[in-house]
Coordinates of C-alpha atoms in Angstrom, one line a residue:
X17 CA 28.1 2.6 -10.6
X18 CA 27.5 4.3 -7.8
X19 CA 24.3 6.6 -9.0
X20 CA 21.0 6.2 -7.2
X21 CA 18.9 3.2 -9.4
X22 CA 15.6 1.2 -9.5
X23 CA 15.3 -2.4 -9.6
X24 CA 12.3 -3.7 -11.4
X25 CA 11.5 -7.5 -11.0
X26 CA 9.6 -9.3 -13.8
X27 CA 8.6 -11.0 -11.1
X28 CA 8.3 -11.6 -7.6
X29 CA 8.5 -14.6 -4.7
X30 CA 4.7 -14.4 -4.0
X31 CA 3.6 -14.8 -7.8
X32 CA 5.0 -18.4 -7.0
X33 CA 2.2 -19.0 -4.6
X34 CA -0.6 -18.4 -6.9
X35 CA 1.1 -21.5 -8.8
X36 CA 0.6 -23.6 -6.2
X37 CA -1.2 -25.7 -3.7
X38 CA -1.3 -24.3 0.0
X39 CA 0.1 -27.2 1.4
X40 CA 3.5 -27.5 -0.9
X41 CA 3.6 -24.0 -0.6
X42 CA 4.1 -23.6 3.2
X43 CA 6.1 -26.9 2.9
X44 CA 8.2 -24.5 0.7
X45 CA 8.3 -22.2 3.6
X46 CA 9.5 -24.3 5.9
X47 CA 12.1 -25.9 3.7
X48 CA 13.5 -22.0 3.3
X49 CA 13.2 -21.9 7.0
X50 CA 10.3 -18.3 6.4
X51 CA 8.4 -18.4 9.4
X52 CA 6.1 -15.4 8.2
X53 CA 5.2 -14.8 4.4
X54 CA 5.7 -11.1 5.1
X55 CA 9.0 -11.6 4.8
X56 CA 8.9 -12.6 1.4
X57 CA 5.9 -9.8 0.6
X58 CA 6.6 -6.7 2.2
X59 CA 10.1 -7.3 3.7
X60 CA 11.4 -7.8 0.4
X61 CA 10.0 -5.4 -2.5
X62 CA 9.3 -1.5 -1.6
X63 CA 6.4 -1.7 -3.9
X64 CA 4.6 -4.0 -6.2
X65 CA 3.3 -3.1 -9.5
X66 CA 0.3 -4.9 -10.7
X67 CA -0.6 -4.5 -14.3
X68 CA -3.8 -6.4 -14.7
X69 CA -4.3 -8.8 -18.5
X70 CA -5.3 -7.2 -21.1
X71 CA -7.8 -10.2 -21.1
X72 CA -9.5 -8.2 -18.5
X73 CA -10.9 -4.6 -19.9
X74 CA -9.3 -4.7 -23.4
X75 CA -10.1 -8.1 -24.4
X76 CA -10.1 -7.2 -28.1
X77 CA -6.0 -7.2 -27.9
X78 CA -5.5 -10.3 -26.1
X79 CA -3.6 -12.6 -28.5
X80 CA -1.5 -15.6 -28.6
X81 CA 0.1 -14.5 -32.0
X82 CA 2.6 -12.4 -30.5
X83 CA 4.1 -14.4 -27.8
X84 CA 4.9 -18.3 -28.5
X85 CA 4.9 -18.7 -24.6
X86 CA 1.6 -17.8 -23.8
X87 CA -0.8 -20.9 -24.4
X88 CA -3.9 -19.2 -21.6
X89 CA -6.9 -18.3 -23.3
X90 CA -8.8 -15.2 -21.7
X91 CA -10.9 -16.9 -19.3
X92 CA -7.4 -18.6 -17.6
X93 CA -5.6 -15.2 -18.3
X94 CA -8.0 -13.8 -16.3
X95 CA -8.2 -16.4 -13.6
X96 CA -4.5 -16.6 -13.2
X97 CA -4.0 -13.1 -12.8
X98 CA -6.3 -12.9 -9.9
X99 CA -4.5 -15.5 -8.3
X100 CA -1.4 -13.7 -9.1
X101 CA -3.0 -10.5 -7.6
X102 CA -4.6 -12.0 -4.7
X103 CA -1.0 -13.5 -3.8
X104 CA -0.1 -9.5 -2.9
X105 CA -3.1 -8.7 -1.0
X106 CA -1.4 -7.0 2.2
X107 CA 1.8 -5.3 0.8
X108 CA 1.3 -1.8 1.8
X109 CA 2.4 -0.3 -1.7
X110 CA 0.2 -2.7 -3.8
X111 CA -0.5 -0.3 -7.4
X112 CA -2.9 -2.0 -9.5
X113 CA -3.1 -0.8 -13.2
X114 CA -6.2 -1.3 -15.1
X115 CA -7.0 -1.2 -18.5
X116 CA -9.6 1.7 -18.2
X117 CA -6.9 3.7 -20.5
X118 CA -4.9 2.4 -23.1
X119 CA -1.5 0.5 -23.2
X120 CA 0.7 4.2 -23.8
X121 CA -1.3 5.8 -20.8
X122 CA -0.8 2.5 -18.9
X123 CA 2.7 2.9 -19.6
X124 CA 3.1 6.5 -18.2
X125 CA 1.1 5.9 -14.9
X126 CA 3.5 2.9 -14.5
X127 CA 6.4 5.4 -14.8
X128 CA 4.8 8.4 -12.9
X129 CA 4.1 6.3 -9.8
X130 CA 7.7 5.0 -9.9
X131 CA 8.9 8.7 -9.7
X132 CA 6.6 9.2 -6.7
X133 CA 7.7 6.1 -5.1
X134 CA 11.6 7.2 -5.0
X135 CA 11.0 11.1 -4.5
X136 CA 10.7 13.0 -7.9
X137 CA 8.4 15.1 -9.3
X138 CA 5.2 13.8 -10.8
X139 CA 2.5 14.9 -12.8
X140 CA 0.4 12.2 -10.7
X141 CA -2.2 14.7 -8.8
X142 CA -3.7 11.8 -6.8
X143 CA -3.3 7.5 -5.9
X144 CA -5.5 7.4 -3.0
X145 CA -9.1 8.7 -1.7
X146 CA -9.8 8.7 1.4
X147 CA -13.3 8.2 3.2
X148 CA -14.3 8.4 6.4
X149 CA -16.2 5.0 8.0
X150 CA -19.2 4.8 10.1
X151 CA -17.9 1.8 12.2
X152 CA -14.8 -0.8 11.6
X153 CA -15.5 -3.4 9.4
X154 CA -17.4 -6.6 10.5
X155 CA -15.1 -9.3 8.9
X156 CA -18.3 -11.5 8.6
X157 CA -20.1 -9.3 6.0
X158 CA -16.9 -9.6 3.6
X159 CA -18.3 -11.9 0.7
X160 CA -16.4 -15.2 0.8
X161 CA -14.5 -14.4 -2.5
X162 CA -12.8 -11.4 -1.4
X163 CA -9.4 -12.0 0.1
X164 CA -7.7 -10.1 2.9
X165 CA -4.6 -9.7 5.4
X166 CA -4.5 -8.4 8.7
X167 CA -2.0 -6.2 10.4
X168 CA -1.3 -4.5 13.4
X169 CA 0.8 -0.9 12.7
X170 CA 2.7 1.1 15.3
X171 CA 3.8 4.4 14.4
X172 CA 6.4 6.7 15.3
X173 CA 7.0 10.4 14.4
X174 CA 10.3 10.9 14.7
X175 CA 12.2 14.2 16.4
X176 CA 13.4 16.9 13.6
X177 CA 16.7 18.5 15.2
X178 CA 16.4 21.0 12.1
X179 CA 13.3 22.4 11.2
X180 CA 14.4 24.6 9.2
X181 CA 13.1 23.9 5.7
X182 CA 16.1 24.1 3.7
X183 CA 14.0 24.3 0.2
X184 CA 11.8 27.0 -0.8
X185 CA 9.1 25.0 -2.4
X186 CA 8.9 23.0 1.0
X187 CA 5.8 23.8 2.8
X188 CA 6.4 21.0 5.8
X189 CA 9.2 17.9 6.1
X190 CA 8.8 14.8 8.4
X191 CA 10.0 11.4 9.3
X192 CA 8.4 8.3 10.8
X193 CA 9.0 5.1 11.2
X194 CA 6.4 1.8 11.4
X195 CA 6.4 -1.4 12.5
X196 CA 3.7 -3.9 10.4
X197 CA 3.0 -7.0 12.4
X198 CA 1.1 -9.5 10.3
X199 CA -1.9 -11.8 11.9
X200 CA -3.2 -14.4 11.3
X201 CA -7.0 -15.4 10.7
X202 CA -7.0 -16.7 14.8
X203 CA -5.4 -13.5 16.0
X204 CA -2.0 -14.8 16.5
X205 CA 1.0 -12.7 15.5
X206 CA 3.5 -14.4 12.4
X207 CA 5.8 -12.0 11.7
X208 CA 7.0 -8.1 11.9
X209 CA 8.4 -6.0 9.2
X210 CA 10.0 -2.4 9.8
X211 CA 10.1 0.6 7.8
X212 CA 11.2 4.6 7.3
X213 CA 9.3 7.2 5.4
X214 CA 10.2 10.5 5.1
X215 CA 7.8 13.4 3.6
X216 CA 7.7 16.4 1.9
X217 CA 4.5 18.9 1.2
X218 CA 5.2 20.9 -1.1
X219 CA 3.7 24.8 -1.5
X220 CA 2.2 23.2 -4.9
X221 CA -0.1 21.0 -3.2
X222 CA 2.0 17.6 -3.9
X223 CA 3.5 15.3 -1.2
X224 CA 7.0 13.3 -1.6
X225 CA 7.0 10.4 -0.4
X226 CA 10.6 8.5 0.5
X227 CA 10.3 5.1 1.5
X228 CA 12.4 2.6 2.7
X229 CA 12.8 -1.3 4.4
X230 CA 14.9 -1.3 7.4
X231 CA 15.9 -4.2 10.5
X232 CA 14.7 -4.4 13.7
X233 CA 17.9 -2.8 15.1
X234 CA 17.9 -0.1 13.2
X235 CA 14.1 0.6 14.0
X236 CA 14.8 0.2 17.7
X237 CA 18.0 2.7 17.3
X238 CA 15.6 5.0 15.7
X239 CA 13.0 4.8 18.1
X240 CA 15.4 6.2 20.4
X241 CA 15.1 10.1 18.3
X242 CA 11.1 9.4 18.8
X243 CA 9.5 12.7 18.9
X244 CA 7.9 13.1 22.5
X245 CA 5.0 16.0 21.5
X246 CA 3.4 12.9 19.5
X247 CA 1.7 9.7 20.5
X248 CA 2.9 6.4 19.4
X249 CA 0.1 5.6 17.0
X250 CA -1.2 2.5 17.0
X251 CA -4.0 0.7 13.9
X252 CA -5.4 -2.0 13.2
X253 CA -5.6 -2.5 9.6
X254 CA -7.5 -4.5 6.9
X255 CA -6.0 -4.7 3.7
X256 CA -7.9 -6.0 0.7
X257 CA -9.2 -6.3 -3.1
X258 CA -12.2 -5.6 -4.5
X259 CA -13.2 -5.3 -8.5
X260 CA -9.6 -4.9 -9.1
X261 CA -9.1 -2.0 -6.9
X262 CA -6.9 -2.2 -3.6
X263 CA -8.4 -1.1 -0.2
X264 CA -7.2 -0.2 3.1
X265 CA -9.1 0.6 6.2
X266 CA -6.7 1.9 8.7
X267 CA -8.9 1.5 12.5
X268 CA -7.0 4.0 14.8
X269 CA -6.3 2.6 18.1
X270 CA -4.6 4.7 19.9
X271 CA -4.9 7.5 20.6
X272 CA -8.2 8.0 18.4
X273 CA -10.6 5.5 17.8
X274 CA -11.4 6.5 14.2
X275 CA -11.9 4.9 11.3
X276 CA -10.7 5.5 7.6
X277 CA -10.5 3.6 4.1
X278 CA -7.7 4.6 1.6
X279 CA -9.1 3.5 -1.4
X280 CA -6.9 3.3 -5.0
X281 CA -8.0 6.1 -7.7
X282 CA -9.5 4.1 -10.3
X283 CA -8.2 6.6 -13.5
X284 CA -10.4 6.7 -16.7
X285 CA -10.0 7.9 -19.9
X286 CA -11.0 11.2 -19.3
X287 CA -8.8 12.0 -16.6
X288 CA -11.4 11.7 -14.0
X289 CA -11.2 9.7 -11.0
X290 CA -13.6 7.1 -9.3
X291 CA -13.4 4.3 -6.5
X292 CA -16.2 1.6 -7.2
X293 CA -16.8 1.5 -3.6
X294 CA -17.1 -2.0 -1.5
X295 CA -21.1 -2.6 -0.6
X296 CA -20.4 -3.9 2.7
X297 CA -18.6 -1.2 4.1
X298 CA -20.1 1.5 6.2
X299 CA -19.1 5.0 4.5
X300 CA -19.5 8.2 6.2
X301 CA -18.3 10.7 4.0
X302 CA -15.5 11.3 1.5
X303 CA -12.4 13.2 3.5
X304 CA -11.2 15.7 1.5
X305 CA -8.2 18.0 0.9
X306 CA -9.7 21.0 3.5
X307 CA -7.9 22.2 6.2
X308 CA -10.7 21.1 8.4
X309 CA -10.2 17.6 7.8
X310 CA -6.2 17.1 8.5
X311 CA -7.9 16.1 11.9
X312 CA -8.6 12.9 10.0
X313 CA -4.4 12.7 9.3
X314 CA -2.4 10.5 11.3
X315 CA 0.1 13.5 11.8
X316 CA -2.5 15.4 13.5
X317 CA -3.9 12.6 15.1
X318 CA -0.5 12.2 16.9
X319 CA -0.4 15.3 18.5
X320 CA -0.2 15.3 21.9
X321 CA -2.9 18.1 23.0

């Protein structure tokens, strides 16, 4: 009692959805008086943790034999899990984990992205890759199978009274806060969720992340300590899945008009990373790690020039 902890959740609200019929699922909704399913998504869980059947990449150790609940044979395994994935498409910490290594090195990326998540040191060099896009995505040329969610992002750097980096490892420490309005298909706002991130880059290369879900109030209060050399920065985003790898293409409204997809390393055996890259988006170029391309960064981007 009273040390820092993690709750892990066998499951969560949304899996329900993917067990169900649209209509007795938003009569569900309304029963529970939810007026946005953001609420249950991303208003609920700091991150979700997605570890995909083994009836999907390592087919040869799908078995019934050692659990008397599971009845699914591998082609429903693998159906139902998409649903069950699908069902998350939007949250903005969705982690998918593959079966491209096996179920020990699973196991360790599970637990080295839950150190990243709350702060600690990792031996995780790298989640994302991002790429730069020619043009935002025409919503038209998504193939019908592929699911997404819509959002509209406001963020705000907030003022550091001491910037003074009180650790010697600590190259650079900032705060922000966002607001994540959800939309639906027709445009229309459904529902807002708020939350506060703090950073640290360290003189090692790696960047602690601290995350966490707060009101409206207490985004409003913090507002208030905005840091006025920065623009409010303003996105549009697309969040989405596509061969079992999570996608998000951040369109910058304000004050750039620039376009970027973070894309979820896809880790392999051999420790190298790839990103089975979406055929009907419009990629420019990969952005890399160079000091020439923290233009691309929504820190820099909020500069006020």
């Amino acid at each position: 009692r009273g040390n820092p902890a993690v709750l892990l959740c066998d499951r969560g609200l949304m899996d329900g959805s993917a067990y169900m019929k649209d209509e007795d699922w938003n009569k569900l909704m309304q029963k529970r008086e939810i007026g946005c399913v953001s609420e249950l998504r991303e208003g609920r869980y700091n991150a979700v943790f997605h570890l995909v059947t083994a009836a999907e990449g390592a087919e040869e150790y799908y078995t019934l034999e050692n659990n008397a609940v599971r009845t699914e044979s591998p082609e429903l395994a693998r159906s139902l899990d998409s649903m069950t994935l699908n069902a998350w498409v939007g949250h903005p910490s969705l982690k998918i984990f593959d079966n491209s290594t096996d179920f020990e090195t699973k196991m360790q990326r599970v637990v080295e992205e839950t150190a990243r998540l709350v702060g600690l040191p990792t031996h995780l060099q790298k989640v994302t890759t991002k790429f730069l896009l020619k043009k935002e995505p025409d919503l038209s040329s998504f193939p019908k199978e592929v699911a997404y969610q819509i959002f509209e992002v406001e963020k705000v750097y907030l003022y550091e009274e001491n910037e003074d980096v009180s650790q010697e490892n600590v190259l650079k420490e900032y705060s922000f806060i966002r607001k994540r309005t959800s939309l639906r298909k027709s445009g229309k706002e459904s529902g807002s969720v708020y939350g506060w991130t703090s950073v640290q880059k360290m003189k090692d290369g790696q960047r602690i992340e601290k995350k966490r879900i707060i009101t409206k109030r207490e985004y409003l209060s913090l507002f208030n300590n905005r840091d006025k050399t920065r623009h409010i920065v303003r996105q549009k985003r697309i969040s989405f899945l596509w061969n079992i790898q999570s996608f998000n293409v951040h369109v910058f409204k304000e004050p750039s008009d620039v376009c970027i997809l973070h894309a979820q390393v896809r880790s392999s055996p051999d420790s190298t990373d790839s990103v089975d890259m979406p055929s009907f988006l419009d990629v420019d170029r990969l952005i890399t790690d160079s000091v020439e391309d923290e233009i691309y960064g929504a820190y820099q981007i909020s500069l006020i020039k």
